[in-house]
XYZ file of C-alpha atoms in Angstrom:
619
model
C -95.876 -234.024 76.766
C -93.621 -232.112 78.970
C -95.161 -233.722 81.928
C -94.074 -236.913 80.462
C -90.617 -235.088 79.668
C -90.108 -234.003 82.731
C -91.024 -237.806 84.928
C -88.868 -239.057 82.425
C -86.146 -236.994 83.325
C -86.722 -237.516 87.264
C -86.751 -241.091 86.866
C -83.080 -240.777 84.960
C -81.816 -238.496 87.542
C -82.769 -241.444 90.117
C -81.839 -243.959 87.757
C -78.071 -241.923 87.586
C -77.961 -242.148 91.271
C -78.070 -245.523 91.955
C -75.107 -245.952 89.950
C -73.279 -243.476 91.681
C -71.061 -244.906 94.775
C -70.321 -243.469 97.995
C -67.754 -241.006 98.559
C -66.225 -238.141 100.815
C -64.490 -235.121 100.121
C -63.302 -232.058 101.880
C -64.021 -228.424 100.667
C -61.658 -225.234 102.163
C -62.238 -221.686 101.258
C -61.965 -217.885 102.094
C -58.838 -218.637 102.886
C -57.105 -215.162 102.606
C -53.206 -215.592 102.626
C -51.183 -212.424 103.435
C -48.011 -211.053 105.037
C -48.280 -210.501 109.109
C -51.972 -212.743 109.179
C -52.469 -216.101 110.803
C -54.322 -217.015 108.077
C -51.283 -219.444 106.215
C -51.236 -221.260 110.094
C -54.963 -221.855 110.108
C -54.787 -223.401 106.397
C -51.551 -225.045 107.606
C -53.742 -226.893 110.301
C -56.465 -227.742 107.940
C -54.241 -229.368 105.766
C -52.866 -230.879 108.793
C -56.135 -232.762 109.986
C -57.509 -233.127 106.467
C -54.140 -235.855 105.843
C -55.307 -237.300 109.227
C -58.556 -238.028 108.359
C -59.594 -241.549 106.686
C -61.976 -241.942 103.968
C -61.680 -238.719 102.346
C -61.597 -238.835 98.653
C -60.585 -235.337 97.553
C -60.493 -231.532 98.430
C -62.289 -228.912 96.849
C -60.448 -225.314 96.984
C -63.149 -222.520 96.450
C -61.372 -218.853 96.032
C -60.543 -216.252 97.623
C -56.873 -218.193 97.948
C -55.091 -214.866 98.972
C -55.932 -211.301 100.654
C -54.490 -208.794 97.894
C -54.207 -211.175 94.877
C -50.593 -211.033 94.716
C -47.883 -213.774 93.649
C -46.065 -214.516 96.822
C -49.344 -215.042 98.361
C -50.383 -217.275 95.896
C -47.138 -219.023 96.376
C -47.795 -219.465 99.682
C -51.178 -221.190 99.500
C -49.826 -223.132 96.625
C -46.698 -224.576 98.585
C -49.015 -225.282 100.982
C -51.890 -226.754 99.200
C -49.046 -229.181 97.959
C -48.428 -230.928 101.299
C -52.164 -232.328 100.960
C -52.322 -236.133 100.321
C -54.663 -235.863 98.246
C -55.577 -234.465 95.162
C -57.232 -231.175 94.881
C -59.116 -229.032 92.781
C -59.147 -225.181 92.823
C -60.658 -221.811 91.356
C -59.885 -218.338 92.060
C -62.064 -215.673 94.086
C -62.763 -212.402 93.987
C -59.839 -211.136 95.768
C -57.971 -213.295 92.956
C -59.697 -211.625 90.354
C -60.428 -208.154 91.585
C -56.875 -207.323 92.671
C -53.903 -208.897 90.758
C -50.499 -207.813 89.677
C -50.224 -210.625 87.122
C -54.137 -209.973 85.634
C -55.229 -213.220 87.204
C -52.264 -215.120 85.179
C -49.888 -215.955 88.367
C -53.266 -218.015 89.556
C -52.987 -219.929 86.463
C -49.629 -220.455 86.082
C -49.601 -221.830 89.900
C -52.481 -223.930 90.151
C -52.850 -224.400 86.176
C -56.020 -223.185 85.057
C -59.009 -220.815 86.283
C -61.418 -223.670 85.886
C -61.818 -227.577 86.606
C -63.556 -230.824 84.978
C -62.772 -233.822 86.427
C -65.245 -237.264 86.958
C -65.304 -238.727 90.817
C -67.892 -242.012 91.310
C -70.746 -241.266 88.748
C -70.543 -237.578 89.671
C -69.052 -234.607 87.029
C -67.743 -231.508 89.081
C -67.128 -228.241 87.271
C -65.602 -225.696 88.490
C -65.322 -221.920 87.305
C -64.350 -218.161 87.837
C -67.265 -216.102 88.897
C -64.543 -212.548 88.935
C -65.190 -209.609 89.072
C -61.720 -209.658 86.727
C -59.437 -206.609 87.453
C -62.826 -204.027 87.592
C -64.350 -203.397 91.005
C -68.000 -204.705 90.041
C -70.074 -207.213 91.139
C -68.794 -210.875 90.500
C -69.191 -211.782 86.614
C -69.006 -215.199 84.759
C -67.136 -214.719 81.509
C -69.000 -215.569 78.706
C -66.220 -217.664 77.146
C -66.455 -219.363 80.924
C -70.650 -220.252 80.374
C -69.430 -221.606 76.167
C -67.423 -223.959 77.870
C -70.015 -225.123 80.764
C -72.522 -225.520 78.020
C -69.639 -227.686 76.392
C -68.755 -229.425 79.052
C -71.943 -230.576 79.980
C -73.133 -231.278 76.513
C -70.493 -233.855 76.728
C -72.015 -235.962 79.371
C -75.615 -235.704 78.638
C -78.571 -235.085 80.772
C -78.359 -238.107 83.006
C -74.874 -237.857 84.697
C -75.090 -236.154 88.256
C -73.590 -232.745 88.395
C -71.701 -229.950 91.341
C -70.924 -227.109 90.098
C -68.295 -225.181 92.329
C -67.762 -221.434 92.325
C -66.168 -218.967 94.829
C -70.030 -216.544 94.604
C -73.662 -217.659 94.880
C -74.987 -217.493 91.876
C -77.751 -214.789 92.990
C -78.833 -211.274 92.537
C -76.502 -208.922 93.963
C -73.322 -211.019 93.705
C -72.622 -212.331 89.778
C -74.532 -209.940 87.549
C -75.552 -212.207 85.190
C -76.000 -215.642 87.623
C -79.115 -216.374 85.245
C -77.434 -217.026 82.363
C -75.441 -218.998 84.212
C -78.507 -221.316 85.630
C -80.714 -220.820 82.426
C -77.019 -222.455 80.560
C -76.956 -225.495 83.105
C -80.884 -225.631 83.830
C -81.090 -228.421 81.444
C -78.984 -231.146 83.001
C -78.694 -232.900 86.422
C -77.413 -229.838 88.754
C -77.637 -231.455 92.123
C -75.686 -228.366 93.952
C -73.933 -225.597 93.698
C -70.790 -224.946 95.852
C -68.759 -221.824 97.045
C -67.950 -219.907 99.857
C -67.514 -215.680 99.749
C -69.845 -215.244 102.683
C -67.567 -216.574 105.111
C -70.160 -218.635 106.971
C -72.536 -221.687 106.078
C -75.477 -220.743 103.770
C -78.164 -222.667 101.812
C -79.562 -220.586 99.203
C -81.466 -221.262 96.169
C -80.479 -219.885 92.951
C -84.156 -220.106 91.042
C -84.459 -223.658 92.541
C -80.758 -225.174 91.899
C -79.530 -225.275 95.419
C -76.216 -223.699 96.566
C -74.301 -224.142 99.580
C -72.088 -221.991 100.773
C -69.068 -222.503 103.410
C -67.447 -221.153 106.465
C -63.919 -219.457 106.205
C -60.725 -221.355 106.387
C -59.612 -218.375 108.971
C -60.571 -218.851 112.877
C -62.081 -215.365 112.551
C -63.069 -214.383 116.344
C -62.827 -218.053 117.393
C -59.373 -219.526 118.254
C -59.391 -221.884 115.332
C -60.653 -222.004 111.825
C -61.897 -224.704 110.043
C -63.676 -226.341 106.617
C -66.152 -228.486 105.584
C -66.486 -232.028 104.550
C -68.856 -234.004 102.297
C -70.943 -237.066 102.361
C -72.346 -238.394 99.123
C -74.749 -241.368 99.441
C -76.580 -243.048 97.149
C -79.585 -241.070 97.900
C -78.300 -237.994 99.806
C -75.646 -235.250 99.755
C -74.650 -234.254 103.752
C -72.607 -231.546 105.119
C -70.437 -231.548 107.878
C -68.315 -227.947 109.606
C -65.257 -229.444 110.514
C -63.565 -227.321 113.292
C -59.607 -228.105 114.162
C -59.569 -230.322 116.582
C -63.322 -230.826 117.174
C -65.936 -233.364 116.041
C -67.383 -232.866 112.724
C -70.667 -231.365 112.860
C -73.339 -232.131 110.373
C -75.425 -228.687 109.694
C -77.314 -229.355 105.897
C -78.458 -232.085 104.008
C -79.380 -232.808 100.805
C -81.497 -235.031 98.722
C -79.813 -236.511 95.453
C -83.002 -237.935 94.124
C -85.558 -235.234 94.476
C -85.809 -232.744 91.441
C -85.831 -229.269 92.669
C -86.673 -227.222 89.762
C -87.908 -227.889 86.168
C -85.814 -227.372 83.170
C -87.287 -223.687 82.789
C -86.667 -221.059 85.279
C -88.716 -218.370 86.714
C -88.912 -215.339 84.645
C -88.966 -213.112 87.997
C -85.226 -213.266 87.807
C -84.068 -211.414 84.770
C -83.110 -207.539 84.735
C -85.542 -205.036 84.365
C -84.986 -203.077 81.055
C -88.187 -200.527 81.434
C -85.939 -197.373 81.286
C -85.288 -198.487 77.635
C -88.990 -197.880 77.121
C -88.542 -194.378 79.231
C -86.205 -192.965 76.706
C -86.922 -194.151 73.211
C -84.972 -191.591 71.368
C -82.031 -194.023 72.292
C -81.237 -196.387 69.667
C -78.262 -198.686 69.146
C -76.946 -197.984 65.879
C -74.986 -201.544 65.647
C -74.092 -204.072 68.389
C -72.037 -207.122 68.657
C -72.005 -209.763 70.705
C -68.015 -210.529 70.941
C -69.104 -213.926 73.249
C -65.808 -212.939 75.420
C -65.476 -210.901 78.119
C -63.730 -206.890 78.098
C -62.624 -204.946 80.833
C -61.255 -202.144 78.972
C -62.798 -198.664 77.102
C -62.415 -198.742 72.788
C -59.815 -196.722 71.141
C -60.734 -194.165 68.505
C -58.571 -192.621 65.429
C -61.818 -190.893 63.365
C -62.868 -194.360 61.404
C -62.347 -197.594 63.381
C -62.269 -198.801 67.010
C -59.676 -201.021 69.102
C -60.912 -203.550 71.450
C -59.125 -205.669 73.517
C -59.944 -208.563 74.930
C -59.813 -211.247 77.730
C -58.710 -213.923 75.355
C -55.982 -211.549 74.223
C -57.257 -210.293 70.934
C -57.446 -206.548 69.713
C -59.753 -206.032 67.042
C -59.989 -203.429 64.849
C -63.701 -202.297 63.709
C -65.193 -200.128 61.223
C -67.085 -197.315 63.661
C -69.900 -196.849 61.020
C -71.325 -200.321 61.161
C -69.101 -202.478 63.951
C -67.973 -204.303 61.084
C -64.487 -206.048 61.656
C -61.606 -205.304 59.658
C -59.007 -207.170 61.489
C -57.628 -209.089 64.352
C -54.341 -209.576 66.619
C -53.937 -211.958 68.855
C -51.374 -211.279 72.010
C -49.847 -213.813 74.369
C -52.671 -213.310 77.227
C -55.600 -211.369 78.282
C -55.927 -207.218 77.313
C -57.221 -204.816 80.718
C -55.713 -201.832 79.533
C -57.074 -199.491 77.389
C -55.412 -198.957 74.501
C -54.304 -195.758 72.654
C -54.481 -194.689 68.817
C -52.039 -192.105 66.921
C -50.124 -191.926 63.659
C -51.638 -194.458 62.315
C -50.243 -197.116 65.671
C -52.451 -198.575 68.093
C -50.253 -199.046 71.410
C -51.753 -201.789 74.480
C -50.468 -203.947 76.821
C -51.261 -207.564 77.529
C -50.798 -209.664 80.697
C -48.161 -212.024 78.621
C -45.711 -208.938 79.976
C -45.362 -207.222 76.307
C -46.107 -203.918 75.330
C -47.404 -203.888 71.660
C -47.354 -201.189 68.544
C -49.648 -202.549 65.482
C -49.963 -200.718 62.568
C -53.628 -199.573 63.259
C -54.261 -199.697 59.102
C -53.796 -203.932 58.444
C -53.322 -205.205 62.131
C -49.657 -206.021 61.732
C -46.806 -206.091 64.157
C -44.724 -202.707 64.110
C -42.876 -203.734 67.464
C -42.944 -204.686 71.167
C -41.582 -204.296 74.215
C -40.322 -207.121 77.003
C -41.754 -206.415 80.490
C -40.553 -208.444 83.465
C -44.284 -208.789 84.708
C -47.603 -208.275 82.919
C -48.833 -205.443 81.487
C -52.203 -204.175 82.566
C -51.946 -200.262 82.312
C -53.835 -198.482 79.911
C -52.125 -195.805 77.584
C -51.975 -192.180 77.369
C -49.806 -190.647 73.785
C -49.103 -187.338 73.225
C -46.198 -185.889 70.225
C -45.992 -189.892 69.250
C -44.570 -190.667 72.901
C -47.314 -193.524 74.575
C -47.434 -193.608 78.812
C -47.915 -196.891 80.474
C -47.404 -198.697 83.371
C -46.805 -202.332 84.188
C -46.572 -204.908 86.995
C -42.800 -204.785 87.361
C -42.834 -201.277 89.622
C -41.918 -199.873 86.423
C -43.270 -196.764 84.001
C -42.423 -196.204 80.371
C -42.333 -193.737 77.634
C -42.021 -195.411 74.204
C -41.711 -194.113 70.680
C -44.377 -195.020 69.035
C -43.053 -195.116 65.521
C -40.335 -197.469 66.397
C -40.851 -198.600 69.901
C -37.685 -197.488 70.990
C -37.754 -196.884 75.035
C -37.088 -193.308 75.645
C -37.214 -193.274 79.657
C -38.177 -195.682 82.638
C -39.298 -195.104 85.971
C -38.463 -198.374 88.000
C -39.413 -196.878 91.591
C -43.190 -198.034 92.084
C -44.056 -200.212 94.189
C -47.404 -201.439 93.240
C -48.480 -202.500 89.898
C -50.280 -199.853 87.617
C -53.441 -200.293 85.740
C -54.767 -196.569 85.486
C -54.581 -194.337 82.447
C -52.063 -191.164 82.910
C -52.668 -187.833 82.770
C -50.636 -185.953 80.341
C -50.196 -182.672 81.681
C -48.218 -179.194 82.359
C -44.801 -181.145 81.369
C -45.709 -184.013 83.712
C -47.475 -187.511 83.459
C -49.165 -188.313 86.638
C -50.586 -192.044 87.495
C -51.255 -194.357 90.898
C -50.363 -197.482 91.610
C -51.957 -200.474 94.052
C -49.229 -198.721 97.037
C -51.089 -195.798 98.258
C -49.186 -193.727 95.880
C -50.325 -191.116 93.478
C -46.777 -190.526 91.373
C -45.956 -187.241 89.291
C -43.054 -187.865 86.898
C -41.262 -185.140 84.574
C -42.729 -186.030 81.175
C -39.742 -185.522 79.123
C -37.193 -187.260 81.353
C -39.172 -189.719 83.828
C -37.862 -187.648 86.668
C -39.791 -187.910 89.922
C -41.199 -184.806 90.778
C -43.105 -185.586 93.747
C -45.385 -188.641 95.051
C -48.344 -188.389 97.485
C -50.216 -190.781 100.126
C -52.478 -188.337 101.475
C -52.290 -190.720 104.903
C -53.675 -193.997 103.253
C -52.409 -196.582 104.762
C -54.114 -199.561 103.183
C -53.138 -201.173 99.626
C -56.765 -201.451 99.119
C -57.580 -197.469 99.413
C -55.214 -196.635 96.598
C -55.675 -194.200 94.087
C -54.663 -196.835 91.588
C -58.468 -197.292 89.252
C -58.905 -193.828 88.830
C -57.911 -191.727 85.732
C -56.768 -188.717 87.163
C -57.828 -184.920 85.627
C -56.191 -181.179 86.320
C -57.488 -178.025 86.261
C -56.580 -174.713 87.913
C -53.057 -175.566 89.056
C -54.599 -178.739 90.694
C -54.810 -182.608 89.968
C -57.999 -184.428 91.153
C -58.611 -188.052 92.636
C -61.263 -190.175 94.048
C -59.845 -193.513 95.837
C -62.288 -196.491 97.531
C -61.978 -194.362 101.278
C -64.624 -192.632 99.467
C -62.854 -189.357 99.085
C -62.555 -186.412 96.468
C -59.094 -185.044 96.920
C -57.443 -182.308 95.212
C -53.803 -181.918 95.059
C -51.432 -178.902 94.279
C -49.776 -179.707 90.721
C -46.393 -178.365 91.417
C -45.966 -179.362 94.813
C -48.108 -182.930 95.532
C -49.390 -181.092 98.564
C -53.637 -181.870 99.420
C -55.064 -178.854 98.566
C -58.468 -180.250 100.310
C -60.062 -183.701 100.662
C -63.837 -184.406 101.524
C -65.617 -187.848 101.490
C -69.183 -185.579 101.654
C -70.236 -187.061 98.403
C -68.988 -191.023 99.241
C -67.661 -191.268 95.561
C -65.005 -194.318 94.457
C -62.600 -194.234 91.689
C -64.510 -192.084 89.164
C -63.157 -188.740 87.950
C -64.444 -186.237 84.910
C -63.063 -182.795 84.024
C -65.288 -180.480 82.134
C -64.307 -179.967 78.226
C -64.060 -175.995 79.928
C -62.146 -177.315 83.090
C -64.113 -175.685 85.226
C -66.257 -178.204 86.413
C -65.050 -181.884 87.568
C -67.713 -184.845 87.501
C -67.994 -188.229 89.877
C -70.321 -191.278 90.951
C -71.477 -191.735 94.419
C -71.891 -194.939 95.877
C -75.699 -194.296 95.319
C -77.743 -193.719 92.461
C -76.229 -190.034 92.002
C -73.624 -188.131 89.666
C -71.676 -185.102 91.338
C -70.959 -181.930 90.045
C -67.629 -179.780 91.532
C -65.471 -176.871 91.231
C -62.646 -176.906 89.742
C -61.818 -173.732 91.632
C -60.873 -172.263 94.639
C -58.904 -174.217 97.604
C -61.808 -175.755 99.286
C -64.306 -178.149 97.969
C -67.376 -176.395 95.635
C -70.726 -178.368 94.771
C -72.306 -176.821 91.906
C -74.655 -179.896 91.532
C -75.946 -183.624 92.319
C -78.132 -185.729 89.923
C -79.780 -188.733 91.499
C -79.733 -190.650 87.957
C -81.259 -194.151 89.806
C -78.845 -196.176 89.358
C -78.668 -197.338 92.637
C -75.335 -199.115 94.736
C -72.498 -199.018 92.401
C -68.838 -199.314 92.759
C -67.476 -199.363 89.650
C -64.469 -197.278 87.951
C -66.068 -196.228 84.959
C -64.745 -192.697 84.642
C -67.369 -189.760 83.897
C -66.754 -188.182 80.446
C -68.211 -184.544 79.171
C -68.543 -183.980 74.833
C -70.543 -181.263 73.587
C -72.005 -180.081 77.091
C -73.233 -183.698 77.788
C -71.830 -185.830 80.594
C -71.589 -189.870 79.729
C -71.333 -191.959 82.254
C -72.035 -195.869 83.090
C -72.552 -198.284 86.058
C -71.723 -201.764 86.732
C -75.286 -202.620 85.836
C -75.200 -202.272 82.544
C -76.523 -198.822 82.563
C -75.558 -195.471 80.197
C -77.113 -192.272 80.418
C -76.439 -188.762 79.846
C -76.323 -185.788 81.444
C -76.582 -182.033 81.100
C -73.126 -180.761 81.866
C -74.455 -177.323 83.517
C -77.255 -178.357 85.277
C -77.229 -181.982 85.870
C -80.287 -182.857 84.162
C -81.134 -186.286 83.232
C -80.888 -186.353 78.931
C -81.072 -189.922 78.555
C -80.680 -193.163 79.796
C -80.134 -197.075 78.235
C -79.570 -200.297 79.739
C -77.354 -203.003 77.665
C -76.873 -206.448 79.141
C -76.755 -206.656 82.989
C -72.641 -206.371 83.084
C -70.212 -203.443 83.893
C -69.603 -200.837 81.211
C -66.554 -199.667 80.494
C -65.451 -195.965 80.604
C -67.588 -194.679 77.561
C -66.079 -192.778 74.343
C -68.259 -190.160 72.953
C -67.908 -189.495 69.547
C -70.017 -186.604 69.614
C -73.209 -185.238 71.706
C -75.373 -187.798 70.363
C -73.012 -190.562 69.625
C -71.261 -192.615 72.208
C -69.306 -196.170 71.794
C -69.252 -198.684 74.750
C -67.797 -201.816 75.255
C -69.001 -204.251 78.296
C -67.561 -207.511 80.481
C -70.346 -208.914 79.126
C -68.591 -208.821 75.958
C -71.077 -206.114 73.906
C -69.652 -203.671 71.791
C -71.794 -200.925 70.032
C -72.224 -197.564 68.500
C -75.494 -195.572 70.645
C -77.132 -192.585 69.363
C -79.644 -190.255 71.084
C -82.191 -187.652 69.759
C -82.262 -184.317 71.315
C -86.136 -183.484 69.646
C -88.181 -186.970 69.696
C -91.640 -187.033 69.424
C -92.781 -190.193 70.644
């Protein structure tokens, strides 16, 4: 029977073909608009020959629109994009994701959506976000994103030829979970998969669906740039580079009536969850499967949690059993991590409001207009709540009333990191380079420091900062440990020896601070002294990883997590492995320990859940 099944199903997909016409359509991406680049000339001259050229149906836009994510970019590409002739069809990249003052909503609001449907000739094209969203990780389809593809494509039925377009191959070592993305769309008639991200043409096979990727818009190290174009005949899908100014150039073909790969995948593909069976005195004590994506840590009063997420909802739920007890919906998506006292649960949301909800019943107690989105997490201390925003500006709020007690309008990147409360000062970077130390009590600047970076992308902006001993300590992506006098701003030392990125623990005795290398291993330091002191390093096997999930010590044990869906835990003194867990394949967020043996977590791959270890287990 399912070799029947499956003949049918080839004969359909031929059957579809035939009734499919011939077309032609142009695909740009990578196209990386910034200040001071060439890059807006070479898409410029794209768009230029693109209007010149007959016969061409359509354009495809594939991500990576801009360099640092940022609106006037955006608005560049989009005034741009507008002088094409014809109609085109667009999704955001990573650097659209990854990096973005508005939280990915200025993409939106520009181009109109994250995603596109639309029918051309017998053919359906789809195309979606494949992130990272606002967490350095690797790329990530949203959950609520594969819901929909599963909808769309339910719609059409199993005949109608399909392209899927995203900005990263769907593979292992670029989208985390690219297998539930081909196990969702396995089913139907996938003819190709397009993107870009490598900057160069690619076929690839993502467990038998084939992908294609494309050269950059930019000339690169040649004197012009470039994009592709498409041929779809009744039997055959061609590609063509198209340099400015040159001949087309046919490099890949395609054929539209061959089936190349059954309706179930290989099994190779999916993650390896063995450690699981390492370290069974790890057990989940509940876990839910929200079905939409979070990029920020739980809050925590004693009884229930806050989540928010990327559809814009906090939920409140009962910490004993993950039960929910309520919901509130915001305006847009939640990054932030929220904050819990007196009974208020404080967040921001990308809609550009800062919210207070009675943390009891879910209801409004007030908010707070922003000029841009809000997508800095909160800090509260004596009913005051820290948090930045994308409008350059910081702001202490009452919580009980929401009344704005101070702001500090001088930044000039947007904010996304938690503060750090501490010795009368609140201390927090920014996507500028700048690590900023305001007087808590009056939003005074007290002193700001660059420590000689001189690119937006090297900011200490993802890490939550820690102080001990009269000093505050930071990791940025140029792979550096820094610590930096807490009076003056001035680097006490700085050492990339460890290669860490945007992690930072402190000891619950501050005498020890914790961070992730690049590789597999956990690093112990000093909190003393004027010169940087290893006291230990822990290759935990986690292998490359990127992502700012801080370190956290409770009860001598040191939680940490990776981009690949990995916990563990660690002795605080000596480093020793305690535990470890895998959950889902996604990046988990900074964890909250409840205890030694208790820890919440919350995932992009939209898992929530209470874990609890054994110290004695007897197996």
């Amino acid at each position: 029977m399912k070799k029947i099944h499956y003949i049918l199903f080839f004969l359909l997909c031929q059957l579809s073909q035939l009734n499919a016409q011939d077309f032609r359509f142009a695909l740009i991406t990578d196209t990386h608009i910034a200040d001071n680049t060439s890059a807006a000339e070479d898409l410029k001259n794209s768009i230029e020959q693109i209007n010149a050229t007959p016969n061409l149906d359509f354009v495809l836009v594939t991500g990576d629109i801009s360099e640092n994510g940022d609106r006037k970019s955006l608005q560049i590409a989009h005034d741009l994009l507008s002088q094409l002739k014809l109609r085109y069809y667009i999704i955001p990249g990573n650097h659209e994701t990854k990096w973005s003052e508005s939280g990915v909503t200025a993409f939106s609001q520009l181009f109109g959506s994250e995603r596109f449907t639309f029918e051309h000739k017998g053919f359906l094209f789809l195309g979606f976000n494949s992130g990272p969203l606002m967490r350095m990780a690797d790329g990530h389809v949203a959950p609520q994103d594969i819901t929909w593809l599963k909808k769309q494509l339910s719609k059409v039925g199993k005949k109608k030829p399909v392209i899927l377009v995203t900005h990263y191959p769907l593979q292992e070592g670029d989208v985390d979970n690219w297998f539930d993305v081909t196990d969702a769309v396995r089913a139907y008639n996938i003819r190709v998969v397009l993107g870009g991200h490598y900057h160069s043409n690619k076929f690839l096979s993502y467990d038998g669906i084939p992908g294609i990727l494309n050269r950059s818009n930019l000339r690169a190290k040649s004197a012009v740039g470039g994009y592709s174009v498409y041929d779809i005949t009744k039997d055959s899908l061609l590609v063509y580079e198209h340099n400015i100014d040159s001949p087309m150039k046919k490099w890949a073909s395609l054929s539209l009536s061959k089936q190349y790969f059954q309706e179930k995948g290989s099994s190779q593909k999916y993650p390896d969850f063995k450690v699981n069976n390492e370290y069974p005195q790890v057990k989940k004590v509940w876990l839910i499967q929200s079905g939409v994506g979070i990029y920020s840590s739980p809050a925590y009063d004693g009884k229930n949690i806050f989540v928010g997420d990327d559809m814009g909802y906090l939920t409140c739920y009962d910490v004993r059993n993950g039960k929910k007890r309520w919901r509130f919906k915001s305006g847009s998506r939640i990054v932030g991590t929220p904050a819990v006292a007196n009974n208020t649960i404080v967040f921001g949301s990308a809609d550009q409001y800062i919210y207070g909800v009675n943390a009891g019943n879910g209801k409004l107690s007030w908010k707070v207009k922003a000029s841009s989105p809000v997508l800095g997490a909160v800090a509260i201390e004596n009913n005051i709540a820290y948090i930045g925003a994308s409008d350059h500006t910081f702001r202490a709020i009452n919580i009980q009333n929401g009344t704005i007690i101070w702001e500090y309008n001088q930044v000039k990147g947007y904010i996304e990191t938690r503060p750090l409360l501490t010795d009368h000062k609140v201390i927090f970077g920014a996507w500028d380079n700048t690590l900023y130390a305001l007087d808590k009590q009056t939003g005074r600047e007290v002193w700001k420091w660059t420590g000689g970076l001189t690119r937006m992308h090297f900011s200490p902006a993802a890490v939550w900062p820690v102080a001990a001993d009269g000093k505050v300590f930071i990791t940025d992506p140029e792979r550096a440990m820094t610590a930096i006098d807490l009076e003056t701003g001035e680097t006490i030392w700085r050492t990339k020896r460890s290669m860490v990125r945007e992690t930072i623990g402190l000891s619950e005795d501050q005498k020890r601070i914790y961070s992730k290398t690049m590789n597999d291993s956990i690093v112990c330091y000093s909190t003393q002294g004027n010169r940087p002191t290893p006291i230990w390093a822990t290759n935990v096997g986690f292998g490359y990883e990127h992502a700012p999930s801080m370190p956290v010590e409770k009860g001598k044990v040191v939680f940490g997590s990776t981009k690949s869906g990995i916990m563990f835990g660690l002795d605080a003194y000596s480093g020793n492995v305690l535990w470890k867990h895998k959950v889902g394949n996604s990046l988990i967020n900074t964890l909250v320990p409840l205890n030694r043996n208790q820890v919440l977590f919350t995932a992009s791959g939209g898992e929530i859940g209470l874990l609890e270890w054994q110290e004695k287990y007897n197996k």
